[in-house]
Amino acid sequence: MIKWWLLALWQVVMAFEPSNEWQVVPEGESIPKGLEVKMDLESGQRLARFADKQAPGPAPVALAKPTPNSEVGRPILDLEQLEELAHDFDHGQQFMEQYGAHLIEEYESGLGKRDHAGKVLGVAVRNNPNAASALLSQDPELTLRLAQNFQAQDIYILANLATAHYDQVKPALVKAQSQLSSKPLSRDISKQVVRLVRDIGHTDKPAIEDWAGAIQQALQRTGDDMDGVRLDLLRVLTEIVEKKGEFEGTNTEVSRDFVSWLADQAVRASSSSGVKGRSDNENNPTYEFLQLVKQVRHRVYGNPKAARLHMDL
């Protein structure tokens, strides 16, 4: 067994000691405050050195740009390492000023680093107005492109931007709302839509009524092979109608067409074609969706053969 003092001596010898030159920071080592930090997008290594004492504000953060051949055989940077910089409230702005355009290019290129770049963009701007402003000032049309594409990660970035600069993102959110009513949906998309709508519930309660209408339309146009999507959307719609959590204070009505659709789903839930009695109901989106329909149909949305609880008659 290694004696404790030998282990302590080894840790002292191996500890990172900053200097005026860029040095690699060992994995797992914390970076002392007041240092300049940059990260190599190729290797994922963090480098640090003493900051210029004449430089105002927080110590700058940089990323080492990849070489021209970086798309071939190069490892994708460890997201946790990059988040260490992107999460920092002060450094998030510098991060975006220096490399926001590069990350957008990586994201929209459709190449191997797309998912990674999208996650980093979302992390850096969430609840960080300075970082969001720095990003959008470089590409004012970004939010509209995200809304037009309307894929899961597009919605993820859009939702995070909305937490920082809602007014600037709002036109794109209106576009996204129309996309929800018309574009093909997947489970990944519906999960990000739920996240986006919950974020908006904190910020713009009047807009929630419009989102509730778009969700009702989306539910009605989905097929029985999309019960996972239906489950996500019906859950958040029910939260809105019941004014739960972030939706407290909202005023939402449901349409006659939606209540009729919900009645049809209730018939499906009670019919022999449903999933009653199946042994594989755990994590089965069809079973969970139909169970939810039975739970909320009368309690939340009213009896379809009588006056509706939340219908504009």
Coordinates of C-alpha atoms in Angstrom, one line a residue:
M1 CA 0.0 0.0 0.0
I2 CA 1.3 3.5 -0.9
K3 CA 2.0 5.5 2.2
W4 CA -0.1 8.6 2.6
W5 CA 2.9 10.9 2.6
L6 CA 4.1 9.5 -0.7
L7 CA 0.7 10.1 -2.3
A8 CA 0.6 13.7 -0.9
L9 CA 4.1 14.3 -2.3
W10 CA 3.1 13.0 -5.7
Q11 CA 0.0 15.3 -5.7
V12 CA 2.2 18.3 -4.9
V13 CA 4.7 17.5 -7.6
M14 CA 2.0 16.9 -10.2
A15 CA -0.1 20.0 -9.3
F16 CA -0.6 22.6 -12.0
E17 CA 1.6 25.6 -11.6
P18 CA 0.7 28.5 -13.8
S19 CA 3.3 30.7 -15.5
N20 CA 3.4 33.3 -18.3
E21 CA 3.4 30.6 -20.9
W22 CA 0.4 28.5 -22.0
Q23 CA 0.4 25.1 -20.2
V24 CA -1.9 22.2 -20.4
V25 CA -4.1 21.9 -17.3
P26 CA -4.3 18.2 -16.2
E27 CA -7.7 16.5 -16.5
G28 CA -9.7 17.0 -13.3
E29 CA -7.5 19.9 -12.0
S30 CA -9.3 23.1 -11.0
I31 CA -8.1 26.3 -12.7
P32 CA -7.0 29.1 -10.2
K33 CA -8.9 32.3 -10.6
G34 CA -7.3 35.2 -12.5
L35 CA -5.8 33.1 -15.3
E36 CA -6.4 33.3 -19.0
V37 CA -7.9 30.1 -20.2
K38 CA -8.3 28.6 -23.7
M39 CA -9.4 25.2 -25.0
D40 CA -8.2 23.2 -27.9
L41 CA -11.2 22.2 -30.0
E42 CA -9.2 19.3 -31.4
S43 CA -7.7 17.6 -28.3
G44 CA -10.2 18.9 -25.7
Q45 CA -7.2 20.0 -23.5
R46 CA -7.5 23.1 -21.4
L47 CA -4.6 25.5 -21.4
A48 CA -3.9 28.4 -18.9
R49 CA -1.4 31.1 -18.1
F50 CA -1.2 34.2 -16.0
A51 CA -3.6 36.9 -17.3
D52 CA -2.3 40.2 -18.5
K53 CA -2.6 42.5 -15.5
Q54 CA -3.3 45.5 -17.7
A55 CA -6.3 43.8 -19.3
P56 CA -9.6 45.2 -17.8
G57 CA -12.5 43.0 -16.6
P58 CA -12.4 39.2 -16.2
A59 CA -9.6 37.1 -17.5
P60 CA -10.2 36.3 -21.2
V61 CA -11.3 32.9 -22.4
A62 CA -10.4 31.5 -25.7
L63 CA -10.7 28.4 -27.8
A64 CA -8.0 27.1 -30.1
K65 CA -9.5 27.0 -33.6
P66 CA -9.3 23.7 -35.4
T67 CA -7.0 23.1 -38.3
P68 CA -8.4 22.8 -41.9
N69 CA -8.3 19.0 -41.7
S70 CA -10.1 18.9 -38.4
E71 CA -13.2 17.1 -39.8
V72 CA -11.2 14.0 -40.6
G73 CA -10.4 11.6 -37.7
R74 CA -10.5 14.3 -35.0
P75 CA -12.0 13.7 -31.6
I76 CA -15.0 15.8 -30.6
L77 CA -14.3 18.0 -27.7
D78 CA -15.6 16.7 -24.4
L79 CA -18.8 18.7 -23.7
E80 CA -18.2 18.8 -20.0
Q81 CA -14.9 20.6 -20.5
L82 CA -16.4 23.2 -22.8
E83 CA -19.4 23.7 -20.5
E84 CA -16.9 24.7 -17.7
L85 CA -16.3 27.8 -19.8
A86 CA -19.7 28.2 -21.4
H87 CA -21.6 28.1 -18.0
D88 CA -19.5 31.0 -16.6
F89 CA -21.7 34.1 -16.6
D90 CA -18.9 36.6 -17.3
H91 CA -16.9 34.4 -19.7
G92 CA -20.1 33.4 -21.6
Q93 CA -20.1 36.8 -23.3
Q94 CA -16.4 36.6 -24.3
F95 CA -17.0 33.0 -25.4
M96 CA -19.7 34.1 -27.8
E97 CA -17.9 37.2 -29.0
Q98 CA -14.9 35.2 -30.0
Y99 CA -16.3 31.9 -31.2
G100 CA -20.1 32.3 -31.5
A101 CA -19.8 32.5 -35.3
H102 CA -17.6 29.5 -35.5
L103 CA -20.0 27.4 -33.4
I104 CA -22.9 28.5 -35.6
E105 CA -20.9 27.4 -38.6
E106 CA -20.1 24.1 -37.0
Y107 CA -23.8 23.6 -36.0
E108 CA -25.2 24.4 -39.4
S109 CA -22.6 22.5 -41.4
G110 CA -24.4 19.2 -40.7
L111 CA -21.1 17.5 -40.1
G112 CA -19.9 15.4 -37.2
K113 CA -19.7 18.3 -34.6
R114 CA -23.2 19.6 -35.2
D115 CA -24.8 18.1 -32.1
H116 CA -21.9 19.1 -30.0
A117 CA -21.8 22.7 -31.2
G118 CA -25.6 22.9 -30.7
K119 CA -25.3 21.8 -27.0
V120 CA -22.6 24.3 -26.4
L121 CA -24.5 27.2 -27.9
G122 CA -27.5 26.3 -25.8
V123 CA -25.5 26.0 -22.6
A124 CA -23.7 29.3 -23.1
V125 CA -26.8 31.5 -23.7
R126 CA -29.3 30.1 -21.2
N127 CA -30.2 32.8 -18.7
N128 CA -27.2 34.8 -19.9
P129 CA -28.4 38.0 -21.7
N130 CA -24.8 39.2 -22.4
A131 CA -23.9 35.9 -24.1
A132 CA -27.1 35.8 -26.0
S133 CA -26.7 39.4 -27.2
A134 CA -23.1 38.6 -28.3
L135 CA -24.3 35.7 -30.3
L136 CA -27.3 37.4 -31.9
S137 CA -25.3 40.5 -32.8
Q138 CA -23.1 38.3 -35.0
D139 CA -26.1 36.6 -36.7
P140 CA -29.5 38.4 -36.2
E141 CA -31.2 35.9 -38.5
L142 CA -30.2 32.8 -36.5
T143 CA -33.4 32.5 -34.5
L144 CA -35.6 32.6 -37.6
R145 CA -33.5 29.8 -39.2
L146 CA -33.8 27.7 -36.1
A147 CA -37.6 28.2 -36.1
Q148 CA -37.7 27.3 -39.8
N149 CA -35.7 24.1 -39.4
F150 CA -37.7 23.1 -36.3
Q151 CA -35.7 20.1 -35.4
A152 CA -35.1 19.1 -31.7
Q153 CA -31.8 20.8 -31.3
D154 CA -33.0 23.9 -33.1
I155 CA -35.8 24.2 -30.5
Y156 CA -33.3 23.5 -27.7
I157 CA -31.1 26.5 -28.7
L158 CA -34.2 28.7 -29.4
A159 CA -35.6 27.9 -25.9
N160 CA -32.3 28.8 -24.2
L161 CA -32.0 32.0 -26.2
A162 CA -35.6 32.9 -25.1
T163 CA -34.6 32.7 -21.4
A164 CA -32.0 35.4 -22.0
H165 CA -33.6 37.7 -24.6
Y166 CA -37.2 36.9 -25.0
D167 CA -38.3 40.0 -26.9
Q168 CA -35.6 39.5 -29.5
V169 CA -36.5 35.9 -29.9
K170 CA -40.3 36.3 -29.9
P171 CA -40.7 36.7 -33.7
A172 CA -39.0 33.3 -34.2
L173 CA -41.2 31.8 -31.5
V174 CA -44.3 32.8 -33.4
K175 CA -42.8 31.1 -36.4
A176 CA -42.0 28.0 -34.3
Q177 CA -45.6 28.0 -33.1
S178 CA -46.9 27.7 -36.7
Q179 CA -44.3 24.9 -37.4
L180 CA -45.7 22.9 -34.5
S181 CA -49.1 23.0 -36.1
S182 CA -47.8 21.9 -39.5
K183 CA -44.4 20.1 -39.5
P184 CA -43.8 16.4 -39.0
L185 CA -43.1 15.7 -35.3
S186 CA -40.9 13.2 -33.5
R187 CA -40.5 12.4 -29.8
D188 CA -37.3 14.4 -29.6
I189 CA -39.1 17.4 -31.0
S190 CA -42.1 17.1 -28.7
K191 CA -39.8 16.9 -25.6
Q192 CA -38.1 20.1 -26.6
V193 CA -41.4 21.8 -27.4
V194 CA -42.6 21.0 -23.9
R195 CA -39.4 22.5 -22.5
L196 CA -39.8 25.6 -24.6
V197 CA -43.4 26.1 -23.6
R198 CA -42.6 25.7 -19.9
D199 CA -39.8 28.4 -20.2
I200 CA -42.3 30.7 -21.9
G201 CA -44.7 30.2 -19.1
H202 CA -42.3 32.0 -16.8
T203 CA -41.9 34.9 -19.2
D204 CA -44.9 35.6 -21.3
K205 CA -48.2 34.2 -19.9
P206 CA -50.4 35.8 -22.6
A207 CA -48.5 33.9 -25.3
I208 CA -49.3 30.6 -23.6
E209 CA -52.9 30.6 -24.9
D210 CA -51.5 30.7 -28.5
W211 CA -49.2 27.9 -27.8
A212 CA -52.0 25.9 -26.2
G213 CA -53.9 26.3 -29.5
A214 CA -51.0 25.1 -31.5
I215 CA -50.6 22.1 -29.3
Q216 CA -54.2 21.2 -29.7
Q217 CA -53.8 21.3 -33.5
A218 CA -50.6 19.3 -33.3
L219 CA -52.4 16.6 -31.2
Q220 CA -55.3 16.3 -33.6
R221 CA -53.1 15.8 -36.7
T222 CA -50.9 13.1 -35.2
G223 CA -51.6 9.4 -36.0
D224 CA -51.8 6.5 -33.6
D225 CA -48.2 5.6 -34.4
M226 CA -47.2 8.9 -32.6
D227 CA -48.5 8.2 -29.1
G228 CA -45.2 9.2 -27.6
V229 CA -45.5 12.7 -29.1
R230 CA -49.2 12.8 -28.0
L231 CA -48.2 11.9 -24.5
D232 CA -45.7 14.8 -24.2
L233 CA -48.1 17.3 -25.7
L234 CA -51.2 16.3 -23.8
R235 CA -49.3 16.4 -20.5
V236 CA -48.1 20.0 -21.0
L237 CA -51.5 21.1 -22.4
T238 CA -53.2 19.7 -19.3
E239 CA -50.7 21.6 -17.1
I240 CA -51.6 24.8 -19.0
V241 CA -55.4 24.2 -18.7
E242 CA -55.1 23.4 -15.0
K243 CA -52.8 26.4 -14.5
K244 CA -50.2 24.4 -12.7
G245 CA -46.7 25.6 -11.8
E246 CA -45.3 28.1 -14.3
F247 CA -48.7 28.3 -16.0
E248 CA -50.4 29.8 -12.9
G249 CA -52.2 32.9 -14.0
T250 CA -52.7 31.8 -17.6
N251 CA -56.2 31.8 -19.2
T252 CA -56.6 29.0 -21.7
E253 CA -59.6 27.5 -23.5
V254 CA -59.8 24.4 -25.6
S255 CA -61.7 24.1 -28.9
R256 CA -64.7 21.9 -29.7
D257 CA -62.7 20.0 -32.2
F258 CA -60.1 19.1 -29.6
V259 CA -62.6 17.9 -27.1
S260 CA -64.2 15.7 -29.9
W261 CA -60.8 14.4 -30.7
L262 CA -60.1 13.6 -27.0
A263 CA -63.5 11.8 -26.9
D264 CA -62.4 9.6 -29.8
Q265 CA -59.1 8.8 -28.0
A266 CA -61.1 7.8 -24.9
V267 CA -63.1 5.4 -27.0
R268 CA -59.9 4.0 -28.3
A269 CA -58.6 3.6 -24.7
S270 CA -61.6 1.5 -23.7
S271 CA -61.8 -0.5 -26.9
S272 CA -60.3 -4.0 -27.5
S273 CA -57.8 -2.4 -29.8
G274 CA -56.2 -0.5 -26.9
V275 CA -53.4 -1.8 -24.7
K276 CA -55.5 -3.0 -21.8
G277 CA -54.1 -6.2 -20.3
R278 CA -50.8 -6.1 -22.0
S279 CA -47.8 -7.2 -19.9
D280 CA -45.3 -4.8 -21.5
N281 CA -47.0 -1.6 -20.5
E282 CA -44.0 -0.1 -18.6
N283 CA -42.4 2.5 -20.7
N284 CA -45.0 2.0 -23.4
P285 CA -46.0 5.4 -24.8
T286 CA -49.3 4.1 -26.2
Y287 CA -50.4 2.7 -22.8
E288 CA -49.2 5.8 -20.9
F289 CA -51.0 8.1 -23.4
L290 CA -54.3 6.3 -23.2
Q291 CA -54.1 6.1 -19.5
L292 CA -53.6 9.9 -19.4
V293 CA -56.6 10.4 -21.7
K294 CA -58.8 8.4 -19.3
Q295 CA -57.5 10.4 -16.3
V296 CA -58.0 13.9 -17.7
R297 CA -60.8 13.6 -20.2
H298 CA -63.6 14.4 -17.7
R299 CA -61.7 15.8 -14.8
V300 CA -59.9 18.5 -16.8
Y301 CA -61.7 18.9 -20.1
G302 CA -65.3 18.2 -19.2
N303 CA -67.9 15.7 -20.3
P304 CA -68.1 15.8 -24.2
K305 CA -71.9 15.1 -23.9
A306 CA -72.5 18.0 -21.6
A307 CA -71.1 21.5 -21.1
R308 CA -67.3 21.6 -21.4
L309 CA -65.3 22.8 -18.5
H310 CA -62.8 24.8 -20.5
M311 CA -64.6 25.5 -23.8
D312 CA -65.6 28.8 -25.2
L313 CA -69.3 28.1 -25.7

